[in-house]
Amino acid sequence: MTAAPLSAPAAPRPRGAWLKSPALLLVPAVLFLAAIYVMPLIDLARVSVAADPWWSHIARVFSVPLYWESLLRTMKIALTVACLCALFGYPTALLIQRSRGSVQAMIATAVILPYFIAILIRTYAWMVLLGRNGPINKTAIWLGIYDEPLALLFNRGSVLMGMTAVLMPLMVLSIYSSLSRLDQNLIRAALASGAGPLAVFWRVLLPLTLPGIGAGFLLVFVSALGFFITPTLLGGPGDQMFAMHITQQADSITGEGFLQALAVVLLVITLIVVGVAGRLMGFEFIWGGGKLTEVAETPAPSKRAAAGPTRRSAAMVVADAAGWPILRLLGRLPASTGTWAVRILGGFVLCTLILPILVVIVISFSKASYLTFPPPGWSLQWYQKFFSDSNWMAAFWNSLGIAALSSVMAVALGATAAVGIVRSEIRYKSAVMLLLVSPMIVPPVVLGLSLYSLFLHLNLVGTYFGLAAAHAIGGIPIVIVIVAASLQAVDRQLEQSAAVHGASVLTVFRTVTLPAIAPGLAAAVFFAFLHSFDELVLSLFLSSPRMKTLPLMLWADINYQLNPVLAVVSTLEVVLVVGGIFLARPVFGRSRAAH
Amino acid sequence: MIQTQTSRDPRAEASPSGRAGRGQDIIGAQISMREVTKKYGAFVAADRISLDVEPGEFITLLGPSGSGKTTLLNLLAGFQRIDGGDILIDGKPITNVPTHRRGFGMVFQSYALFPNMTVAQNVAFPMRMAGLDRATSDRRVAETLEMMRLSEHAAKTPSEMSGGQQQRVAIARAIVMRPRVVLMDEPLSALDRRLRESIQIELRELHQTIGSTILFVTHDQSEALTMSDRIAVLDKGHIIQVDRPLEIYRHPKSRFVAGFVGESNLIEAEVLERRGDTATLRSKAGHVFQAGSRNVPSIGKVTVLIRPERMALHDGPQPGTAPATVTSALFMGETLRIEAAMEGGETLLIRCPDTAARELPAPGSKIHVGWGPQDCWVLA
């Protein structure tokens, strides 16, 4: 039994060969998600329409001004945030692409680092930054811009600012990935053809990176739709977003059914946005990867190719009509204007990403018992308080244990599924992939609500296993995306040569494939761990007063009193993430070299 | 090792293949590089290179990778800043002119066609940038596509075309403005051999028609020999020799040029006697032969270049031949490639045409190798 065919043989397979099909590796993850993710959502939908008439709950969502106004507000905020992210994210991505060597590494780290730090912590950092005695008020007063500290928090501006800053890395990374795939000679060719820097941007750079902008825009928009943490902490009474109503209703236990209807409305809107976007630009934007190799389904791409040229030339006409007058006007500016605009806007974005984190780290060493910047003196008392407080420590160990268990589950299920996705030759592979990564786009509030009733039935509320499994729902897509990407980078000829020289399928996997994807696997473990360690919204629904996680403790404390212990926890999280990235650095370096 | 070659007029010196006679006026610019220097840290990519290119000339920069040929092209295009020296176009320095105002055309190895535009839009791009009106632009695009035999592909996108077609589109885009200078960065190296050869001929003819100055970069010596009016051979950031292809091939200035352009037999020999342009030499192995090379010194040691195809095989000993033992013999199609060891150890490479009269000699068999005085070239 050597050298089993690695690619699809044309000859009929012997009986029992299906047992060796890699598609079987998809089964565990699909079953797991079906039971703990798809079924509860279906149940949620069922409860929302279990009324007489069936649409009465849903009709109420759209007839009570409180809810549908909030829905409109949510859309407006999400759209604004997505636009702001695109506007400021593009120069930042350009800044990364244009810089070289260690400067580039530093800028890229400044973008990636916040991406991996919990949203809760970054939002807290903004509360510190914008607070009454925060650095911004203090600096402005010191400069004499105004005399009394302004109320910078709890208004629409702070919500937009905070959400934009929190979601910015998504946009920058998405645009950068499409910028970095560009053939640099295209820019040179445009320059050599007589195009000035602005024309190069307008006719070459922008059209070719439009997919990246689109993907980033949608990811940001969809995430913002279901946002809960940041608007709750930074917004005022007039900034209620839709997801916040769901949690409030869940607390006040209104009638069964209406609560579910709220969640279903949010879910359906999200799915419609994703569905329309997916039809237009391919669902790959969700996981930011390339297209999967399909076996069947050949008609789809040809249809798209046929529709391509007309759509392109339509875009061309628009670009010509709208762009040229503006370009001619801007063309009169000195040539270095563009470079400086990129530097200034990009630099501003980097500041908004890094400054809050730095301020929080400084605050954690403060002597004062309230939040003030700069600290009146230095001490380690808050670290002492954190490590000696049994509540904090219990929550810390809970989080650690749950995250460890959850990452094991996510990696075991996700990595096998990734092998199944990449190596099997099944029909509807895209549909399966879509199902596996879809937890990334379902608003966590909706997921938490749907899981709550399931967990009540199974007596899983407030258990290690329950929380770990719930966190694994979001961990699996992360693992699949990372592992699938590293699998696709493995040279199939290496595997084939091992097989030709007598290695069995399992030996090939152990000696060739596994070492090649080991860095990816390690990264997957780390990110699945981090996902669970940072998870707050699901935990809000699924924990019990007896079992708290670190994010839950933080959440309770932020709402109760802002004290520097929170800064200590935040600093520890930053250390964890920095440590993880530092350890993973050779991995990133290697994967970049491989491309 | 800087050589400023006073350039010849390429038209005055019609090459044997009949390149004389252009269909159109020469619109090309004169390019003058003066001690051009480019450094990357401690690495000197171009070391005080001076080169004059005549208007309408097709000049090839030939050299191995890292020789500085691409650096020179990038400096000319304005992608990189020059560290020292000056580049003049028709006598005007261009160092401070940004790329997009230089008005050149350029063809890239990777084609660099804009994937978001159709073939016609790609070719129209330089004219749109120059602000030409629609009608003129459309007419010139149609003309140029016609010239490149791409008319029926005008509405396609680059991804729908083959590599050879894409490269023709790239060439069309580079020449549509009838630029004074066209830069070509290894444009044919991604194509397969047959396609490459047909586009080489096409490019040659195109150059005659449009009359632009073409600066062509390649590491492929046969490409350089077929296409160029003149070749500049580069090595380690220096120009080693600038000359017509025939001169480069027949009369290389150094071992490097002889080795890089074509195959060569280099024989170490001692000058015994010189009479006029003919000298009597003795190889290290003791073989005495005549060399009719104009630059033989009257005394001392020299290196003699004899191209493999100038070697003749004889069945028996004749005056002036040397006995040798065949070490390998390969049938290459139109030629036979034979390696033979002379008595005394020198290895010779011989290429002779495949004729009905000759069988492939077996390894180990004895042969007699001869060459005439005019087949020898003494390297400086």
mmCIF file of C-alpha atoms in Angstrom, chain A residues 182-183 185-197 199-200 203-204 207-208 305 309 312-313 316 320 324 328 331, chain B residues 74 79-80 99-101 103-106 108-110 112-117 121 125-129 134 155 157 160 173:
data_model
loop_
_atom_site.group_PDB
_atom_site.id
_atom_site.type_symbol
_atom_site.label_atom_id
_atom_site.label_comp_id
_atom_site.label_asym_id
_atom_site.label_seq_id
_atom_site.Cartn_x
_atom_site.Cartn_y
_atom_site.Cartn_z
ATOM 1 C CA LEU A 182 -0.043 44.392 -7.236
ATOM 2 C CA ASP A 183 2.760 44.028 -9.774
ATOM 3 C CA ASN A 185 5.800 47.233 -12.706
ATOM 4 C CA LEU A 186 2.205 48.314 -13.341
ATOM 5 C CA ILE A 187 2.920 51.532 -11.479
ATOM 6 C CA ARG A 188 6.187 51.944 -13.346
ATOM 7 C CA ALA A 189 4.432 51.260 -16.643
ATOM 8 C CA ALA A 190 1.861 53.937 -15.861
ATOM 9 C CA LEU A 191 4.597 56.416 -14.925
ATOM 10 C CA ALA A 192 6.526 55.596 -18.088
ATOM 11 C CA SER A 193 3.332 56.147 -20.077
ATOM 12 C CA GLY A 194 3.239 59.699 -18.822
ATOM 13 C CA ALA A 195 0.877 59.356 -15.866
ATOM 14 C CA GLY A 196 1.607 61.659 -12.927
ATOM 15 C CA PRO A 197 1.357 60.322 -9.351
ATOM 16 C CA ALA A 199 -3.238 59.779 -12.381
ATOM 17 C CA VAL A 200 -1.422 56.592 -11.382
ATOM 18 C CA ARG A 203 -6.410 55.011 -13.031
ATOM 19 C CA VAL A 204 -4.238 52.147 -11.794
ATOM 20 C CA PRO A 207 -9.238 50.455 -9.640
ATOM 21 C CA LEU A 208 -6.940 47.526 -8.966
ATOM 22 C CA ALA A 305 -16.169 36.948 -17.072
ATOM 23 C CA PRO A 309 -15.998 44.033 -19.591
ATOM 24 C CA ARG A 312 -15.492 47.623 -16.238
ATOM 25 C CA SER A 313 -16.131 50.076 -19.012
ATOM 26 C CA MET A 316 -14.284 53.657 -16.716
ATOM 27 C CA ASP A 320 -13.522 59.645 -16.752
ATOM 28 C CA TRP A 324 -10.593 63.995 -14.606
ATOM 29 C CA ARG A 328 -6.654 68.314 -13.352
ATOM 30 C CA GLY A 331 -2.631 68.216 -10.617
ATOM 31 C CA ASN B 74 15.912 52.173 -14.412
ATOM 32 C CA PHE B 79 12.585 54.874 -11.434
ATOM 33 C CA GLN B 80 15.740 55.402 -9.455
ATOM 34 C CA THR B 99 9.407 59.629 -15.085
ATOM 35 C CA HIS B 100 6.030 60.682 -16.370
ATOM 36 C CA ARG B 101 7.401 63.826 -18.009
ATOM 37 C CA GLY B 103 7.986 60.998 -22.662
ATOM 38 C CA PHE B 104 9.543 57.558 -23.157
ATOM 39 C CA GLY B 105 7.889 54.282 -24.003
ATOM 40 C CA MET B 106 8.700 51.196 -22.004
ATOM 41 C CA PHE B 108 8.472 45.265 -19.245
ATOM 42 C CA GLN B 109 9.438 41.641 -18.842
ATOM 43 C CA SER B 110 6.164 40.977 -16.982
ATOM 44 C CA ALA B 112 2.721 45.116 -16.916
ATOM 45 C CA LEU B 113 -0.546 45.529 -18.773
ATOM 46 C CA PHE B 114 -3.291 47.140 -16.722
ATOM 47 C CA PRO B 115 -5.626 44.244 -15.923
ATOM 48 C CA ASN B 116 -8.564 46.580 -15.381
ATOM 49 C CA MET B 117 -8.446 47.902 -18.923
ATOM 50 C CA GLN B 121 -7.660 51.129 -23.299
ATOM 51 C CA PHE B 125 -3.429 55.070 -21.840
ATOM 52 C CA PRO B 126 -0.331 57.127 -22.775
ATOM 53 C CA MET B 127 -2.424 59.346 -25.037
ATOM 54 C CA ARG B 128 -5.069 59.887 -22.395
ATOM 55 C CA MET B 129 -2.262 60.908 -20.059
ATOM 56 C CA ARG B 134 -10.623 61.215 -28.228
ATOM 57 C CA ALA B 155 -11.927 44.652 -26.783
ATOM 58 C CA THR B 157 -8.727 42.129 -21.463
ATOM 59 C CA GLU B 160 -7.841 36.661 -22.061
ATOM 60 C CA ARG B 173 1.427 50.745 -25.679
#
